[in-house]
mmCIF file of C-alpha atoms in Angstrom:
data_model
loop_
_atom_site.group_PDB
_atom_site.id
_atom_site.type_symbol
_atom_site.label_atom_id
_atom_site.label_comp_id
_atom_site.label_asym_id
_atom_site.label_seq_id
_atom_site.Cartn_x
_atom_site.Cartn_y
_atom_site.Cartn_z
ATOM 1 C CA ARG Y 1 15.654 -26.677 11.735
ATOM 2 C CA LEU Y 2 17.352 -24.522 9.120
ATOM 3 C CA THR Y 3 19.604 -21.518 9.795
ATOM 4 C CA MET Y 4 21.023 -19.417 6.961
ATOM 5 C CA GLU Y 5 23.467 -16.528 7.306
ATOM 6 C CA ASP Y 6 25.162 -15.349 4.124
ATOM 7 C CA GLY Y 7 24.429 -18.679 2.418
ATOM 8 C CA ARG Y 8 22.526 -20.002 -0.598
ATOM 9 C CA LEU Y 9 19.626 -22.392 -1.031
ATOM 10 C CA THR Y 10 19.055 -23.445 -4.648
ATOM 11 C CA GLY Y 11 17.697 -26.374 -6.625
ATOM 12 C CA ALA Y 12 14.384 -27.876 -7.681
ATOM 13 C CA GLY Y 13 13.649 -29.868 -4.526
ATOM 14 C CA ASP Y 14 11.126 -28.702 -1.950
ATOM 15 C CA VAL Y 15 12.432 -28.004 1.564
ATOM 16 C CA PHE Y 16 10.107 -28.469 4.556
ATOM 17 C CA VAL Y 17 10.944 -26.908 7.934
ATOM 18 C CA SER Y 18 8.985 -28.354 10.842
ATOM 19 C CA ASP Y 19 10.483 -26.497 13.836
ATOM 20 C CA ARG Y 20 12.586 -23.330 13.320
ATOM 21 C CA LEU Y 21 13.771 -21.340 10.292
ATOM 22 C CA GLU Y 22 16.194 -18.405 10.496
ATOM 23 C CA VAL Y 23 17.209 -16.435 7.391
ATOM 24 C CA GLY Y 24 19.767 -13.699 8.100
ATOM 25 C CA ALA Y 25 21.834 -11.094 6.298
ATOM 26 C CA GLY Y 26 23.275 -12.116 2.935
ATOM 27 C CA ALA Y 27 21.145 -15.245 2.561
ATOM 28 C CA ARG Y 28 19.882 -16.043 -0.925
ATOM 29 C CA LEU Y 29 17.015 -18.402 -1.697
ATOM 30 C CA ALA Y 30 16.547 -19.249 -5.360
ATOM 31 C CA GLY Y 31 15.567 -22.062 -7.675
ATOM 32 C CA PRO Y 32 12.275 -23.621 -8.793
ATOM 33 C CA GLY Y 33 11.695 -25.576 -5.574
ATOM 34 C CA ARG Y 34 9.615 -24.387 -2.624
ATOM 35 C CA LEU Y 35 10.543 -23.545 0.937
ATOM 36 C CA VAL Y 36 7.663 -24.570 3.236
ATOM 37 C CA LEU Y 37 7.353 -23.486 6.854
ATOM 38 C CA GLU Y 38 5.036 -26.148 8.252
ATOM 39 C CA GLU Y 39 2.141 -25.539 10.630
ATOM 40 C CA GLY Y 40 3.444 -25.117 14.181
ATOM 41 C CA ALA Y 41 6.897 -24.030 13.025
ATOM 42 C CA GLU Y 42 8.406 -20.559 13.536
ATOM 43 C CA ALA Y 43 10.646 -18.419 11.347
ATOM 44 C CA LEU Y 44 12.724 -15.246 11.609
ATOM 45 C CA PHE Y 45 13.653 -13.346 8.468
ATOM 46 C CA GLY Y 46 16.223 -10.622 9.121
ATOM 47 C CA THR Y 47 17.803 -9.570 12.401
ATOM 48 C CA ALA Y 48 16.065 -9.631 15.763
ATOM 49 C CA LEU Y 49 15.584 -6.231 17.384
ATOM 50 C CA ALA Y 50 17.981 -5.779 20.300
ATOM 51 C CA PRO Y 51 17.296 -3.410 23.225
ATOM 52 C CA ASP Y 52 19.020 -0.013 22.811
ATOM 53 C CA ALA Y 53 20.608 -1.069 19.505
ATOM 54 C CA PRO Y 54 20.165 1.224 16.487
ATOM 55 C CA PRO Y 55 17.838 -0.230 13.850
ATOM 56 C CA SER Y 56 19.393 -1.726 10.744
ATOM 57 C CA SER Y 57 18.230 -3.817 7.799
ATOM 58 C CA ALA Y 58 19.592 -7.183 6.762
ATOM 59 C CA SER Y 59 19.501 -7.736 2.992
ATOM 60 C CA ILE Y 60 18.259 -11.111 1.773
ATOM 61 C CA ALA Y 61 16.997 -12.552 -1.518
ATOM 62 C CA LEU Y 62 13.773 -14.593 -1.615
ATOM 63 C CA ALA Y 63 13.715 -15.538 -5.286
ATOM 64 C CA ARG Y 64 12.147 -18.909 -4.414
ATOM 65 C CA ASP Y 65 8.531 -19.792 -3.672
ATOM 66 C CA LEU Y 66 7.848 -19.530 0.057
ATOM 67 C CA ARG Y 67 4.779 -21.107 1.679
ATOM 68 C CA ILE Y 68 4.083 -20.168 5.287
ATOM 69 C CA GLU Y 69 1.834 -22.524 7.239
ATOM 70 C CA GLY Y 70 3.301 -21.602 10.640
ATOM 71 C CA GLU Y 71 4.282 -18.169 12.006
ATOM 72 C CA ALA Y 72 6.979 -16.045 10.367
ATOM 73 C CA LEU Y 73 8.473 -12.871 11.825
ATOM 74 C CA PHE Y 74 10.098 -10.300 9.518
ATOM 75 C CA GLN Y 75 12.305 -7.928 11.517
ATOM 76 C CA GLN Y 76 14.919 -5.415 10.287
ATOM 77 C CA VAL Y 77 15.048 -6.935 6.821
ATOM 78 C CA ARG Y 78 15.049 -5.824 3.206
ATOM 79 C CA ALA Y 79 13.959 -8.764 1.094
ATOM 80 C CA GLU Y 80 14.165 -8.769 -2.687
ATOM 81 C CA VAL Y 81 11.496 -11.271 -3.714
ATOM 82 C CA SER Y 82 13.077 -11.572 -7.160
ATOM 83 C CA GLY Y 83 16.577 -11.495 -8.535
ATOM 84 C CA ALA Y 84 18.630 -11.081 -11.688
ATOM 85 C CA VAL Y 85 19.939 -14.395 -13.044
ATOM 86 C CA TYR Y 86 21.748 -15.485 -16.183
ATOM 87 C CA ASP Y 87 19.246 -16.615 -18.817
ATOM 88 C CA PRO Y 88 20.854 -18.822 -21.517
ATOM 89 C CA ALA Y 89 17.958 -18.097 -23.877
ATOM 90 C CA LEU Y 90 18.745 -14.406 -23.683
ATOM 91 C CA SER Y 91 22.516 -14.856 -23.475
ATOM 92 C CA GLY Y 92 22.317 -12.359 -20.649
ATOM 93 C CA PRO Y 93 20.499 -11.452 -17.479
ATOM 94 C CA GLY Y 94 16.905 -12.402 -16.836
ATOM 95 C CA PHE Y 95 14.833 -12.448 -13.663
ATOM 96 C CA SER Y 96 13.912 -15.155 -11.195
ATOM 97 C CA GLY Y 97 10.977 -14.437 -8.916
ATOM 98 C CA GLY Y 98 9.558 -16.076 -5.842
ATOM 99 C CA ALA Y 99 5.965 -16.041 -4.649
ATOM 100 C CA ILE Y 100 5.072 -15.667 -0.974
ATOM 101 C CA GLU Y 101 1.987 -17.618 0.062
ATOM 102 C CA ILE Y 102 0.448 -17.338 3.522
ATOM 103 C CA ALA Y 103 -1.634 -20.483 4.042
ATOM 104 C CA PRO Y 104 -4.933 -20.401 6.013
ATOM 105 C CA SER Y 105 -3.024 -21.534 9.111
ATOM 106 C CA GLY Y 106 -0.142 -19.136 8.482
ATOM 107 C CA VAL Y 107 0.727 -15.818 10.130
ATOM 108 C CA VAL Y 108 3.270 -13.271 8.906
ATOM 109 C CA VAL Y 109 4.271 -10.455 11.257
ATOM 110 C CA LEU Y 110 6.121 -7.383 9.979
ATOM 111 C CA ASP Y 111 7.571 -5.950 13.183
ATOM 112 C CA GLY Y 112 9.384 -2.673 13.741
ATOM 113 C CA PRO Y 113 11.249 -0.316 11.388
ATOM 114 C CA GLY Y 114 13.493 -1.081 8.449
ATOM 115 C CA ILE Y 115 11.295 -3.683 6.713
ATOM 116 C CA ALA Y 116 10.887 -3.838 2.935
ATOM 117 C CA LEU Y 117 9.574 -6.572 0.636
ATOM 118 C CA HIS Y 118 10.335 -5.498 -2.938
ATOM 119 C CA ASN Y 119 10.182 -6.864 -6.457
ATOM 120 C CA ASP Y 120 13.078 -5.650 -8.595
ATOM 121 C CA GLY Y 121 11.903 -7.625 -11.622
ATOM 122 C CA PRO Y 122 9.007 -7.173 -14.043
ATOM 123 C CA ALA Y 123 5.593 -6.250 -12.632
ATOM 124 C CA GLY Y 124 3.706 -9.223 -11.245
ATOM 125 C CA LEU Y 125 6.775 -11.460 -11.063
ATOM 126 C CA SER Y 126 6.654 -11.920 -7.296
ATOM 127 C CA PRO Y 127 3.135 -11.884 -5.830
ATOM 128 C CA LEU Y 128 2.098 -12.062 -2.200
ATOM 129 C CA ARG Y 129 -0.996 -14.169 -1.547
ATOM 130 C CA ASN Y 130 -2.551 -14.022 1.891
ATOM 131 C CA ASP Y 131 -5.097 -16.641 2.928
ATOM 132 C CA GLY Y 132 -4.053 -16.439 6.583
ATOM 133 C CA VAL Y 133 -3.002 -13.330 8.513
ATOM 134 C CA LEU Y 134 -0.607 -10.535 7.555
ATOM 135 C CA ARG Y 135 0.030 -8.383 10.624
ATOM 136 C CA ARG Y 136 1.959 -5.125 11.064
ATOM 137 C CA THR Y 137 3.328 -4.307 14.524
ATOM 138 C CA GLY Y 138 5.898 -2.004 16.072
ATOM 139 C CA ASP Y 139 7.191 1.445 15.191
ATOM 140 C CA GLY Y 140 8.401 2.973 11.938
ATOM 141 C CA LEU Y 141 7.415 2.386 8.337
ATOM 142 C CA ALA Y 142 7.414 -0.934 6.483
ATOM 143 C CA GLU Y 143 7.177 -1.155 2.673
ATOM 144 C CA ILE Y 144 5.666 -3.777 0.395
ATOM 145 C CA GLY Y 145 6.141 -3.573 -3.364
ATOM 146 C CA LEU Y 146 4.503 -6.891 -4.274
ATOM 147 C CA ASP Y 147 1.143 -7.597 -5.910
ATOM 148 C CA TYR Y 148 -1.256 -8.635 -3.159
ATOM 149 C CA ALA Y 149 -4.320 -10.868 -3.200
ATOM 150 C CA GLY Y 150 -6.129 -13.402 -1.051
ATOM 151 C CA ALA Y 151 -9.009 -13.795 1.380
ATOM 152 C CA GLY Y 152 -6.877 -13.555 4.508
ATOM 153 C CA ALA Y 153 -6.851 -10.877 7.208
ATOM 154 C CA LEU Y 154 -4.720 -7.760 6.876
ATOM 155 C CA ASP Y 155 -4.162 -6.510 10.419
ATOM 156 C CA LEU Y 156 -2.484 -3.102 10.455
ATOM 157 C CA SER Y 157 -3.692 -2.011 13.876
ATOM 158 C CA VAL Y 158 -0.180 -0.891 14.928
ATOM 159 C CA GLY Y 159 2.517 0.758 12.807
ATOM 160 C CA ASP Y 160 2.547 2.138 9.277
ATOM 161 C CA LEU Y 161 2.705 0.059 6.112
ATOM 162 C CA ALA Y 162 3.337 1.642 2.716
ATOM 163 C CA TRP Y 163 2.396 -0.140 -0.480
ATOM 164 C CA VAL Y 164 4.887 1.106 -3.093
ATOM 165 C CA GLY Y 165 6.269 0.675 -6.584
ATOM 166 C CA GLY Y 166 3.201 -0.094 -8.678
ATOM 167 C CA ALA Y 167 1.969 -3.009 -6.566
ATOM 168 C CA ASP Y 168 -1.580 -4.239 -7.231
ATOM 169 C CA LEU Y 169 -3.647 -4.778 -4.080
ATOM 170 C CA ALA Y 170 -6.833 -6.835 -3.968
ATOM 171 C CA ILE Y 171 -7.815 -6.639 -0.299
ATOM 172 C CA SER Y 172 -10.938 -8.374 0.982
ATOM 173 C CA ASP Y 173 -10.457 -8.065 4.755
ATOM 174 C CA LEU Y 174 -9.137 -5.044 6.679
ATOM 175 C CA ALA Y 175 -8.987 -6.217 10.298
ATOM 176 C CA GLY Y 176 -8.336 -3.494 12.881
ATOM 177 C CA GLN Y 177 -7.098 -1.103 10.212
ATOM 178 C CA THR Y 178 -5.651 2.201 11.420
ATOM 179 C CA ALA Y 179 -3.466 3.528 8.595
ATOM 180 C CA LEU Y 180 -3.095 2.529 4.955
ATOM 181 C CA HIS Y 181 -0.339 4.287 3.043
ATOM 182 C CA LEU Y 182 -0.207 4.087 -0.768
ATOM 183 C CA ASP Y 183 2.711 5.457 -2.780
ATOM 184 C CA GLY Y 184 2.410 4.250 -6.366
ATOM 185 C CA ALA Y 185 0.307 1.198 -5.502
ATOM 186 C CA ARG Y 186 -3.172 0.351 -6.789
ATOM 187 C CA LEU Y 187 -5.859 -0.658 -4.293
ATOM 188 C CA HIS Y 188 -8.778 -2.759 -5.593
ATOM 189 C CA LEU Y 189 -11.963 -2.532 -3.513
ATOM 190 C CA ASP Y 190 -14.334 -5.344 -4.446
ATOM 191 C CA GLN Y 191 -16.439 -4.826 -1.315
ATOM 192 C CA ASP Y 192 -17.159 -2.047 1.170
ATOM 193 C CA ALA Y 193 -14.272 -1.100 3.454
ATOM 194 C CA ALA Y 194 -13.803 1.228 6.430
ATOM 195 C CA LEU Y 195 -10.405 2.704 7.306
ATOM 196 C CA GLU Y 196 -9.432 5.046 10.097
ATOM 197 C CA ALA Y 197 -6.759 6.765 7.996
ATOM 198 C CA LEU Y 198 -5.686 6.714 4.371
ATOM 199 C CA THR Y 199 -2.678 8.437 2.808
ATOM 200 C CA LEU Y 200 -2.546 8.457 -0.986
ATOM 201 C CA LEU Y 201 0.708 10.039 -2.155
ATOM 202 C CA SER Y 202 0.333 8.533 -5.628
ATOM 203 C CA GLY Y 203 -1.329 5.496 -7.180
ATOM 204 C CA ARG Y 204 -4.987 4.538 -7.518
ATOM 205 C CA VAL Y 205 -8.003 3.354 -5.561
ATOM 206 C CA PHE Y 206 -10.718 1.741 -7.675
ATOM 207 C CA GLY Y 207 -13.500 -0.843 -7.582
ATOM 208 C CA ASP Y 208 -17.164 -1.199 -6.704
ATOM 209 C CA GLY Y 209 -16.808 -1.132 -2.912
ATOM 210 C CA ASP Y 210 -17.615 1.957 -0.843
ATOM 211 C CA LEU Y 211 -14.640 3.382 1.064
ATOM 212 C CA THR Y 212 -15.309 5.084 4.406
ATOM 213 C CA VAL Y 213 -12.454 7.019 6.052
ATOM 214 C CA THR Y 214 -13.442 7.704 9.651
ATOM 215 C CA ASP Y 215 -10.524 9.832 10.861
ATOM 216 C CA GLU Y 216 -8.054 11.300 8.336
ATOM 217 C CA LEU Y 217 -7.697 11.247 4.564
ATOM 218 C CA ARG Y 218 -4.548 12.742 3.037
ATOM 219 C CA PHE Y 219 -4.905 12.701 -0.749
ATOM 220 C CA GLN Y 220 -1.939 14.290 -2.470
ATOM 221 C CA ASN Y 221 -1.666 12.787 -5.960
ATOM 222 C CA GLY Y 222 -3.082 9.897 -7.943
ATOM 223 C CA ALA Y 223 -6.721 8.960 -8.467
ATOM 224 C CA MET Y 224 -9.774 7.460 -6.822
ATOM 225 C CA GLN Y 225 -12.248 5.992 -9.284
ATOM 226 C CA GLY Y 226 -14.827 3.241 -9.613
ATOM 227 C CA GLU Y 227 -18.515 2.710 -8.926
ATOM 228 C CA GLY Y 228 -18.117 2.767 -5.148
ATOM 229 C CA ASP Y 229 -18.455 5.919 -3.053
ATOM 230 C CA LEU Y 230 -15.945 7.763 -0.878
ATOM 231 C CA ILE Y 231 -17.553 8.579 2.470
ATOM 232 C CA LEU Y 232 -16.173 11.063 5.008
ATOM 233 C CA PRO Y 233 -18.461 10.831 8.050
ATOM 234 C CA GLU Y 234 -18.903 13.397 10.808
ATOM 235 C CA GLY Y 235 -15.611 13.912 12.655
ATOM 236 C CA ALA Y 236 -13.431 12.905 9.713
ATOM 237 C CA GLU Y 237 -10.927 15.326 8.168
ATOM 238 C CA ALA Y 238 -9.589 15.318 4.615
ATOM 239 C CA LEU Y 239 -6.773 17.207 2.895
ATOM 240 C CA PHE Y 240 -6.764 17.287 -0.906
ATOM 241 C CA GLY Y 241 -3.394 18.553 -2.136
ATOM 242 C CA GLU Y 242 -0.393 19.060 0.051
ATOM 243 C CA GLY Y 243 -1.320 21.647 2.637
ATOM 244 C CA LEU Y 244 0.783 24.360 4.193
ATOM 245 C CA ASP Y 245 0.945 23.145 7.770
ATOM 246 C CA GLY Y 246 4.574 22.047 7.700
ATOM 247 C CA ARG Y 247 3.984 18.313 7.376
ATOM 248 C CA PRO Y 248 6.904 16.954 5.346
ATOM 249 C CA LEU Y 249 6.323 15.636 1.857
ATOM 250 C CA LEU Y 250 7.957 12.325 0.956
ATOM 251 C CA GLY Y 251 11.355 13.086 -0.609
ATOM 252 C CA GLU Y 252 11.046 16.849 -0.112
ATOM 253 C CA GLU Y 253 14.060 18.815 1.074
ATOM 254 C CA PRO Y 254 14.271 22.428 2.244
ATOM 255 C CA GLY Y 255 14.520 24.757 -0.733
ATOM 256 C CA ASP Y 256 12.918 22.341 -3.193
ATOM 257 C CA VAL Y 257 10.585 23.775 -5.805
ATOM 258 C CA ILE Y 258 7.052 22.936 -4.714
ATOM 259 C CA PHE Y 259 4.573 21.837 -7.351
ATOM 260 C CA ILE Y 260 0.821 22.055 -7.041
ATOM 261 C CA ARG Y 261 -0.574 18.586 -6.382
ATOM 262 C CA ALA Y 262 -3.304 17.165 -8.598
ATOM 263 C CA PRO Y 263 -5.496 14.564 -6.891
ATOM 264 C CA THR Y 264 -8.264 13.120 -9.078
ATOM 265 C CA LEU Y 265 -11.529 12.169 -7.400
ATOM 266 C CA ALA Y 266 -13.540 10.287 -10.023
ATOM 267 C CA ARG Y 267 -15.819 8.498 -7.564
ATOM 268 C CA ASP Y 268 -18.907 9.934 -5.914
ATOM 269 C CA THR Y 269 -18.093 11.462 -2.541
ATOM 270 C CA ALA Y 270 -20.185 12.352 0.512
ATOM 271 C CA ILE Y 271 -18.697 14.765 3.069
ATOM 272 C CA SER Y 272 -20.189 14.999 6.551
ATOM 273 C CA GLY Y 273 -16.847 15.933 8.108
ATOM 274 C CA ALA Y 274 -14.358 18.672 7.164
ATOM 275 C CA ALA Y 275 -12.431 18.638 3.882
ATOM 276 C CA THR Y 276 -9.789 21.130 2.702
ATOM 277 C CA VAL Y 277 -8.262 21.715 -0.719
ATOM 278 C CA GLU Y 278 -4.891 23.372 -0.150
ATOM 279 C CA ARG Y 279 -1.980 23.684 -2.569
ATOM 280 C CA GLY Y 280 -3.849 21.279 -4.806
ATOM 281 C CA ARG Y 281 -6.043 21.055 -7.884
ATOM 282 C CA LEU Y 282 -8.855 18.624 -7.128
ATOM 283 C CA SER Y 283 -10.372 17.216 -10.296
ATOM 284 C CA LEU Y 284 -13.788 15.544 -10.288
ATOM 285 C CA PHE Y 285 -13.242 14.076 -13.748
ATOM 286 C CA GLU Y 286 -10.896 11.575 -15.340
ATOM 287 C CA ALA Y 287 -10.463 10.219 -18.842
ATOM 288 C CA GLY Y 288 -8.196 7.225 -18.984
ATOM 289 C CA PHE Y 289 -7.827 3.485 -18.762
ATOM 290 C CA ASP Y 290 -10.117 1.865 -16.204
ATOM 291 C CA PRO Y 291 -8.743 -1.522 -15.008
ATOM 292 C CA ASP Y 292 -12.243 -2.622 -13.974
ATOM 293 C CA ALA Y 293 -13.762 -1.840 -17.378
ATOM 294 C CA GLY Y 294 -10.673 -2.913 -19.323
ATOM 295 C CA ALA Y 295 -11.071 0.108 -21.579
ATOM 296 C CA THR Y 296 -10.557 3.849 -21.768
ATOM 297 C CA VAL Y 297 -13.527 5.641 -20.225
ATOM 298 C CA GLU Y 298 -14.597 9.113 -19.156
ATOM 299 C CA ARG Y 299 -15.811 9.249 -15.588
ATOM 300 C CA GLY Y 300 -16.982 12.144 -13.468
ATOM 301 C CA ALA Y 301 -17.998 12.381 -9.845
ATOM 302 C CA THR Y 302 -20.589 14.135 -7.734
ATOM 303 C CA LEU Y 303 -19.180 15.588 -4.536
ATOM 304 C CA THR Y 304 -21.958 16.134 -1.991
ATOM 305 C CA ILE Y 305 -21.404 18.314 1.069
ATOM 306 C CA LEU Y 306 -23.998 16.966 3.490
ATOM 307 C CA PRO Y 307 -25.568 19.023 6.314
ATOM 308 C CA GLY Y 308 -22.835 19.720 8.845
ATOM 309 C CA GLY Y 309 -20.120 18.985 6.295
ATOM 310 C CA VAL Y 310 -17.507 21.516 5.134
ATOM 311 C CA LEU Y 311 -15.425 21.862 1.968
ATOM 312 C CA GLU Y 312 -12.844 24.650 2.238
ATOM 313 C CA LEU Y 313 -10.718 26.011 -0.616
ATOM 314 C CA SER Y 314 -7.732 27.407 1.258
ATOM 315 C CA GLY Y 315 -5.067 29.763 -0.016
ATOM 316 C CA PRO Y 316 -4.044 30.889 -3.507
ATOM 317 C CA ASP Y 317 -3.347 27.482 -5.024
ATOM 318 C CA ALA Y 318 -6.576 25.632 -4.240
ATOM 319 C CA GLU Y 319 -9.132 24.765 -6.892
ATOM 320 C CA SER Y 320 -11.606 22.136 -7.992
ATOM 321 C CA ASP Y 321 -12.751 21.367 -11.514
ATOM 322 C CA GLY Y 322 -14.678 18.785 -13.533
ATOM 323 C CA ARG Y 323 -16.532 18.176 -16.791
ATOM 324 C CA ASP Y 324 -19.984 19.554 -17.627
ATOM 325 C CA GLY Y 325 -22.599 16.836 -17.414
ATOM 326 C CA LEU Y 326 -20.284 14.419 -15.610
ATOM 327 C CA SER Y 327 -19.092 16.317 -12.545
ATOM 328 C CA ALA Y 328 -20.952 18.282 -9.902
ATOM 329 C CA ILE Y 329 -20.732 19.719 -6.399
ATOM 330 C CA VAL Y 330 -23.964 19.530 -4.390
ATOM 331 C CA ASN Y 331 -23.777 21.799 -1.364
ATOM 332 C CA GLN Y 332 -26.097 21.029 1.547
ATOM 333 C CA GLY Y 333 -23.521 22.115 4.122
ATOM 334 C CA LEU Y 334 -20.788 24.756 3.805
ATOM 335 C CA LEU Y 335 -18.529 25.536 0.824
ATOM 336 C CA SER Y 336 -16.032 28.244 1.704
ATOM 337 C CA LYS Y 337 -12.996 30.097 0.351
ATOM 338 C CA THR Y 338 -10.379 31.183 2.874
ATOM 339 C CA GLY Y 339 -6.951 32.772 2.754
ATOM 340 C CA PRO Y 340 -5.367 34.977 0.083
ATOM 341 C CA GLY Y 341 -5.559 34.487 -3.673
#
């Protein structure tokens, strides 16, 4: 058993915990050694939720490699999976990063509000590899700002999880997915995926896999590109731009100047549901660096409104554009303009 509260674990030796691990507020894990939660063991990172107590977040540092073979619960915790350290070679501060690895037998549960796993160092310093199960439960919003890869299950059937801060996501299994929330992250689709809901405030979705959104797509800024298709089946709804229905925008305060959003849809799209462009400029063309191609490319998209599908341009600040020969709208359903302007 190992319990840490406002303490430090450093050094090059590996530490194996076979029964119970608790890492609370102020704890700092650093050094080149590993911390291994063995199969059958349990761990709590943060502060357990108490009935009727207001939520809070314990701050901990995980700048040490962490391998989870048992079951780890993250609750009310902000974990910096990197840290500034003195680097003699630089005669000043450098960065120490830890990697989180979920083994095939491992389970990580992000439960409740006030959870954040961030990398404050250089991009890619602190990756999260999942070969087991990463599960989101409880209320509120949890944030992950770590590069993500692995063949494990990502179970987000309850609660919201936002991928933030330029994180790279290579997701191969979306088990029970209800809501994926991207704000500055990049989602790689190397195979077909189906989501109930997707919010893209900024960042990118790319890859060869088709993406089907069965309930709600909210696409405010950023880009979707790649050889795969975007599919909005019958019953699905999509909002390109911001909309005027009073839903709050992340970071927006009353009286703020509102800018027209500019989502870029550079992947072929099929609409059998209902899509709206509102307070947004939807572009069906992009020229820029393609991570899949490893080069700068020009890519357009064909947006097809299938029978029964609707694309509505609503209000004075709604438009769609593209590039001749690369972009097109094929209307087999209904294309309409509503509202003033």
